[in-house]
Short mmCIF file of C-alpha atoms and ligand atoms in Angstrom, two decimals:
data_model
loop_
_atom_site.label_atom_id
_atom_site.label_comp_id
_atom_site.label_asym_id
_atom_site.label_seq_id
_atom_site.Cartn_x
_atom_site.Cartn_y
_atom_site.Cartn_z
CA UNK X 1 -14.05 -26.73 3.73
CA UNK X 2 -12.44 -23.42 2.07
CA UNK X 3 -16.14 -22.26 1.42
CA UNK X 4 -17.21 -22.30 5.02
CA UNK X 5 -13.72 -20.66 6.11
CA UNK X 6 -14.29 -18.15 3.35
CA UNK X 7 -17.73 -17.53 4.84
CA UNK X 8 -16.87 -16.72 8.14
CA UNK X 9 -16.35 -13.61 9.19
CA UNK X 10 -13.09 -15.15 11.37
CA UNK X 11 -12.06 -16.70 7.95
CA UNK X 12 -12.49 -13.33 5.94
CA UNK X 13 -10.62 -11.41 8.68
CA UNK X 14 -8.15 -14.06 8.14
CA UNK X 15 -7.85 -13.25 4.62
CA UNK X 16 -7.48 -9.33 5.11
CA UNK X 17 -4.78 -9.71 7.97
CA UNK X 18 -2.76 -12.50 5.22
CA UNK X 19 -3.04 -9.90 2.18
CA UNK X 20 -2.35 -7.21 4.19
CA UNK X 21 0.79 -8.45 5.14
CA UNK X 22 1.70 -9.47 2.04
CA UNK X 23 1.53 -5.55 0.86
CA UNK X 24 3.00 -4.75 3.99
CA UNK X 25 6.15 -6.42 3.36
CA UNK X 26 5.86 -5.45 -0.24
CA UNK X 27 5.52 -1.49 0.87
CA UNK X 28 8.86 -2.05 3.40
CA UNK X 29 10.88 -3.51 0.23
CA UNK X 30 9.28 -0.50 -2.04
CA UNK X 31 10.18 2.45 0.58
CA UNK X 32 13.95 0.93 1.01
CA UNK X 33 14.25 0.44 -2.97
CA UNK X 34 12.56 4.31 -3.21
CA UNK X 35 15.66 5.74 -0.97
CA UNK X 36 18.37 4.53 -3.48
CA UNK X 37 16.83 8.01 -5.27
CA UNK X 38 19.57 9.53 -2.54
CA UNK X 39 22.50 7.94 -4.28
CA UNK X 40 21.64 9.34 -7.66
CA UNK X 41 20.08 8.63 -11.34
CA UNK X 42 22.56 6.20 -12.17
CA UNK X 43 22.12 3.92 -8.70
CA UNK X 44 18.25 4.36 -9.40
CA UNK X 45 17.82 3.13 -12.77
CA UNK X 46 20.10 0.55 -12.34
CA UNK X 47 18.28 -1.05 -9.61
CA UNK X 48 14.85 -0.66 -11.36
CA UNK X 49 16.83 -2.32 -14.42
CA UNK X 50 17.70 -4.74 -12.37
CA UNK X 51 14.08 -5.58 -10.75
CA UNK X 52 13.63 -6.82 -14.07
CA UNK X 53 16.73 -8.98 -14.70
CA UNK X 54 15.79 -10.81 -11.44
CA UNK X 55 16.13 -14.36 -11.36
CA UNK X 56 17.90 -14.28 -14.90
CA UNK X 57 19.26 -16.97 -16.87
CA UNK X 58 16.98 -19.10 -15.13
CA UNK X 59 13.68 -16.55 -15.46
CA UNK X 60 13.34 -14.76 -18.29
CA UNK X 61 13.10 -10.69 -18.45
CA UNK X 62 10.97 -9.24 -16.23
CA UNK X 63 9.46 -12.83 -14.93
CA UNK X 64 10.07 -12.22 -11.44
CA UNK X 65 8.45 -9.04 -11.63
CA UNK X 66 5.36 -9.96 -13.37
CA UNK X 67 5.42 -12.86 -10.18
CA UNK X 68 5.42 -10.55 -7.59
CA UNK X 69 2.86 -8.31 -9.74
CA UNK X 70 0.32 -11.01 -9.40
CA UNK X 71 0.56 -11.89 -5.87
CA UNK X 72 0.12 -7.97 -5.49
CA UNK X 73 -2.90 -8.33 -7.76
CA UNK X 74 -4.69 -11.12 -5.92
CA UNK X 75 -3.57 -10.07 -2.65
CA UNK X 76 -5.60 -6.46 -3.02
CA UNK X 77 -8.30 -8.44 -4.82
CA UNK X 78 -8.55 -10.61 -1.41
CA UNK X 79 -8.04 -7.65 0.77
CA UNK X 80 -10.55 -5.66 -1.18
CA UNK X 81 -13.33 -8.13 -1.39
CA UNK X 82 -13.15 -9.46 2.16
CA UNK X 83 -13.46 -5.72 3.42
CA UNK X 84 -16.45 -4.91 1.32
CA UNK X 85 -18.12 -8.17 2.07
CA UNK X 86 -17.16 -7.60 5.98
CA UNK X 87 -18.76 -4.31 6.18
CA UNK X 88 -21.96 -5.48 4.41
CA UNK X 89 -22.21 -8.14 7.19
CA UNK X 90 -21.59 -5.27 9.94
CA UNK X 91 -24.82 -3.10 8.24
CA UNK X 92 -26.84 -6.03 8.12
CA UNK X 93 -25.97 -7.02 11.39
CA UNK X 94 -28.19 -4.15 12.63
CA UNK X 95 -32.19 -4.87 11.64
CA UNK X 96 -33.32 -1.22 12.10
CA UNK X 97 -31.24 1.88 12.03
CA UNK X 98 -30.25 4.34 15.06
CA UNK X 99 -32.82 6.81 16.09
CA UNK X 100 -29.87 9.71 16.36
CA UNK X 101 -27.70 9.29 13.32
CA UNK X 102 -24.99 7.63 15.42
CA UNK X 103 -22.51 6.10 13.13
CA UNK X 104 -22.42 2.09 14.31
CA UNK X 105 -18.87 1.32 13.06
CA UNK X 106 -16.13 2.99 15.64
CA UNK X 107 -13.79 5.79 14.62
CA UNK X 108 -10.79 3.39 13.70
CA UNK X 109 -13.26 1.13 11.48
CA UNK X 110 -14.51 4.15 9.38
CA UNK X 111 -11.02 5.75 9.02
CA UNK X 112 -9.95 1.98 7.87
CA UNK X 113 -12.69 1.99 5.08
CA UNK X 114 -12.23 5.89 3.95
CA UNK X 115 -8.05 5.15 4.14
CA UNK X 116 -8.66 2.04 1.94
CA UNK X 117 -10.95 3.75 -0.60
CA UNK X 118 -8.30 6.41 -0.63
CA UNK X 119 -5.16 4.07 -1.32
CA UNK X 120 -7.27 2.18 -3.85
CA UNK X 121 -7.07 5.04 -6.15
CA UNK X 122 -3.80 6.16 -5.00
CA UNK X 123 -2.81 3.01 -6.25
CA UNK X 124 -4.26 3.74 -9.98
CA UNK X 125 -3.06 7.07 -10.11
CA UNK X 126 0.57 5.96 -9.17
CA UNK X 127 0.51 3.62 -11.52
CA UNK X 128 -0.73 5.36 -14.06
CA UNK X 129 2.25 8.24 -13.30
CA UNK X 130 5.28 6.05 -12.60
CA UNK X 131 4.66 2.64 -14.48
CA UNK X 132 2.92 3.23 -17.77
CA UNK X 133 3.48 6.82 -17.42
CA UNK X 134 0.06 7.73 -19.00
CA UNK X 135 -0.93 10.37 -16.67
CA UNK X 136 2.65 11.41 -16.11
CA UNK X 137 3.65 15.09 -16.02
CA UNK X 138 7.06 15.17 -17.97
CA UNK X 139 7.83 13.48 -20.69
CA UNK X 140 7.70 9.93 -19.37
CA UNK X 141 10.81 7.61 -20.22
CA UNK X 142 10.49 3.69 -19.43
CA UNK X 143 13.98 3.13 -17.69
CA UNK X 144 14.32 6.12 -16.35
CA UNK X 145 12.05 6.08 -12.95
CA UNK X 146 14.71 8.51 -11.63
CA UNK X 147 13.80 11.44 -14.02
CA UNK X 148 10.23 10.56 -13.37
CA UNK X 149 9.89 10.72 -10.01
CA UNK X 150 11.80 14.06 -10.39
CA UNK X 151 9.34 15.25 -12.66
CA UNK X 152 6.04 14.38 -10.51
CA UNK X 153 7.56 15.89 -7.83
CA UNK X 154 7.91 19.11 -9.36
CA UNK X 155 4.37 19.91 -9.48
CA UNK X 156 2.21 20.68 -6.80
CA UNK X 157 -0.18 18.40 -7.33
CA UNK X 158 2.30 15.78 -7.16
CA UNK X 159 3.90 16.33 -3.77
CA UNK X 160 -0.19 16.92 -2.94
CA UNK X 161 -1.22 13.65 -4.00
CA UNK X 162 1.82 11.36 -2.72
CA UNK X 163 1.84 13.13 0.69
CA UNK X 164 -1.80 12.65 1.56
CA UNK X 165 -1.77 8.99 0.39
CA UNK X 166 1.40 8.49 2.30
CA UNK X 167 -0.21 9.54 5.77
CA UNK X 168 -3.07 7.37 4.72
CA UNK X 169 -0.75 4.71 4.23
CA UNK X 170 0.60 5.35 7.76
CA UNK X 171 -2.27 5.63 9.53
CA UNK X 172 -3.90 2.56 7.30
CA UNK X 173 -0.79 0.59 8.43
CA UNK X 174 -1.33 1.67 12.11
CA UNK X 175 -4.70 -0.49 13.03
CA UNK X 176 -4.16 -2.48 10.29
CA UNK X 177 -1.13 -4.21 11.73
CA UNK X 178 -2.70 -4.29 15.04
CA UNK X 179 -6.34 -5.51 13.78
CA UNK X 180 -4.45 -8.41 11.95
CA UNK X 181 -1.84 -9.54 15.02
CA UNK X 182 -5.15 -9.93 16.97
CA UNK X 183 -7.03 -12.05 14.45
CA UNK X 184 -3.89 -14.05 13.67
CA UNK X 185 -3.66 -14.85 17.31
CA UNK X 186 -0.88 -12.98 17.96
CA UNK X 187 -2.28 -10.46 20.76
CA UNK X 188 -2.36 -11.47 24.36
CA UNK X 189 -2.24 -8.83 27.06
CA UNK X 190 1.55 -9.20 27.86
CA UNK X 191 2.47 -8.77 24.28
CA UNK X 192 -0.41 -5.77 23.31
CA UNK X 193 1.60 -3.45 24.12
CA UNK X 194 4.61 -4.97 21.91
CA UNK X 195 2.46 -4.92 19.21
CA UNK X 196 1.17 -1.23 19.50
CA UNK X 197 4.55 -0.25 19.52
CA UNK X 198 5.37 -2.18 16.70
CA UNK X 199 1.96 -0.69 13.93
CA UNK X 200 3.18 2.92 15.41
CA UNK X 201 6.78 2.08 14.54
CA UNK X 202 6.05 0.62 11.39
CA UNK X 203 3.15 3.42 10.36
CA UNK X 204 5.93 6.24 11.22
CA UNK X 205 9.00 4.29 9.10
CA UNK X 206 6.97 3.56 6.42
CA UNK X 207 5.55 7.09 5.87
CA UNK X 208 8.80 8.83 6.41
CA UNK X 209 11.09 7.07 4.49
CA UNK X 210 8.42 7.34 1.64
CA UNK X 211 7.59 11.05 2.23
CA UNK X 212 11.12 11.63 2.36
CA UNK X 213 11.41 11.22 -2.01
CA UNK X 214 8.72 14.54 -2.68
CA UNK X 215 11.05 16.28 0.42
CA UNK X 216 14.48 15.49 -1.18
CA UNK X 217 12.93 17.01 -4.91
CA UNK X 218 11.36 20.01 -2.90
CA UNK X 219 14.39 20.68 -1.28
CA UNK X 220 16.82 20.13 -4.62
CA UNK X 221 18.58 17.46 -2.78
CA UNK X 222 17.78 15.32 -5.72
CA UNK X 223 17.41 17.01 -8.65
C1 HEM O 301 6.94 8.61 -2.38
C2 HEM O 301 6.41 7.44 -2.52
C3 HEM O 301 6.61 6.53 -3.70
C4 HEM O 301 7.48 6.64 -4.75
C5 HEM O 301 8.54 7.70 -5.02
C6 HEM O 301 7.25 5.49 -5.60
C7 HEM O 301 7.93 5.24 -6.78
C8 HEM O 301 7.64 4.24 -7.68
C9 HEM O 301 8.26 4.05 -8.96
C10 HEM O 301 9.38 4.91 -9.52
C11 HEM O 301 7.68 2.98 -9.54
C12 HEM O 301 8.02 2.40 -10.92
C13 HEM O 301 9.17 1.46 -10.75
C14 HEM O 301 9.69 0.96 -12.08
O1 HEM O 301 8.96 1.00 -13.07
O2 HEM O 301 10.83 0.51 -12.09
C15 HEM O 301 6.68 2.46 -8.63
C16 HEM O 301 5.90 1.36 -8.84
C17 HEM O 301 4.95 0.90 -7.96
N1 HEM O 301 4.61 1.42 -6.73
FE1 HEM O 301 5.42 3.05 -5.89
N2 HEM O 301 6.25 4.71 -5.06
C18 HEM O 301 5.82 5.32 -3.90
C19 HEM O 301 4.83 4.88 -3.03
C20 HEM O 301 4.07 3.75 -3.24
C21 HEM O 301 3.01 3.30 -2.36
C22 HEM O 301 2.61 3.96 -1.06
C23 HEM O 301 2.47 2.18 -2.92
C24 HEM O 301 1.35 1.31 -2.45
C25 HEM O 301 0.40 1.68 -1.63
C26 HEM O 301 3.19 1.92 -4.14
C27 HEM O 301 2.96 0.88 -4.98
C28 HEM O 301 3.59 0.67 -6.19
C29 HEM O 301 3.27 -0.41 -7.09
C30 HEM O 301 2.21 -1.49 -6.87
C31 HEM O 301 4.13 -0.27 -8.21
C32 HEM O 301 4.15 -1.13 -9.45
C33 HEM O 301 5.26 -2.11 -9.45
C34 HEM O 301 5.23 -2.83 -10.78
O3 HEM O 301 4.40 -3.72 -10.92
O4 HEM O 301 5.99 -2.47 -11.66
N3 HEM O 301 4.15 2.89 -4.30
N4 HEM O 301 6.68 3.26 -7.49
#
């Protein structure tokens, strides 16, 4: 039964639009957590202390985290995976190619794949930065995210990176939010328009509130 959902192309879409909005709801808690930067170090590092004390005397340190770490995990594995095996199916699905080099997938599919390659190694390279701190620019201190993220904002390269994956996010977020109300059944054409509004509401939040860190170093607003 799970094999022939899983082989579907309704049951892999299935699977992107579930993982997906299992990162999206991680990215909305991420971006609020991010704009405690504005009340200082202290308020910062307290709260990323406390991600790890979550849960605590009943879960040990850093339990909850390493819970939510492993949804993440198998939730981009999923989303991954069913997007590579998706677009295989949509190149097979054409025998013999275009005479003119017309590209087959639309505008928003190609932009979804590029956007998605794009976060993927975002994704590495923040980690790397912020969480083990092995490609970090400063001196990296575990327990001290807020002098961190002050210090990879002070290079160029920094702001660079974060802002350009941070519109990818948005515009990922955009037709991703849409693309997975429709295969969840949630689309109709009373409610379409709902739902536009929603992705572009979401897309623009999301970005800004996350651009907003590299703006308040740039500025000196947090310093
Ligand atoms: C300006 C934007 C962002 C800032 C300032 C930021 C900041 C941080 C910081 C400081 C940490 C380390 C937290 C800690 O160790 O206590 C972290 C972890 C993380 N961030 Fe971000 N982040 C940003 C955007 C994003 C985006 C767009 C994504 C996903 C696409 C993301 C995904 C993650 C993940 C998966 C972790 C690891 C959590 C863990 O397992 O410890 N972040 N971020």
């Amino acid at each position: 039964m799970a094999r022939t959902v899983w082989d579907s192309t309704v049951g892999k879409k299935t699977v992107m639009a579930v993982s997906g909005l299992i990162m999206l709801l991680y990215l909305v808690v991420h971006m609020i957590g991010n704009l405690k930067i504005f009340f200082g170090a202290g308020e910062f590092n307290h709260y990323a202390h406390w991600l790890r004390t979550v849960g605590e005397p009943f879960m040990h340190y850093e339990w909850t985290l390493w819970v939510v770490r492993v949804v993440l995990v198998v939730a981009v594995v999923a989303h991954a995976v069913s997007a590579y095996q998706l677009s295989r199916r949509d190149i097979k699905a054409r025998p013999t190619k275009y005479v003119h080099k017309k590209a087959r997938a639309s505008y928003a599919t190609r932009t979804m794949r590029w956007g998605g390659v794009i976060l993927a190694l975002f994704i590495v390279w923040h980690l790397l930065d912020l969480t083990t701190g092995t490609v970090h620019s400063g001196g990296f201190e575990h327990g001290k995210p807020y002098q961190n993220v002050v210090d990879t904002f002070s290079t160029w390269y920094g702001n660079t990176i974060y802002i350009v994956a941070m519109l990818a996010v948005g515009l990922h977020i955009r037709h991703g939010f849409w693309s997975a109300a429709q295969t969840l059944g949630a689309g109709s054409r009373t409610r379409d328009r709902a739902l536009k509004t929603t992705a572009n509401a979401l897309a623009l939040l999301l970005t800004a509130g996350f651009v907003a860190v590299p703006v308040g170093v740039m500025t000196g607003v947090v310093s």
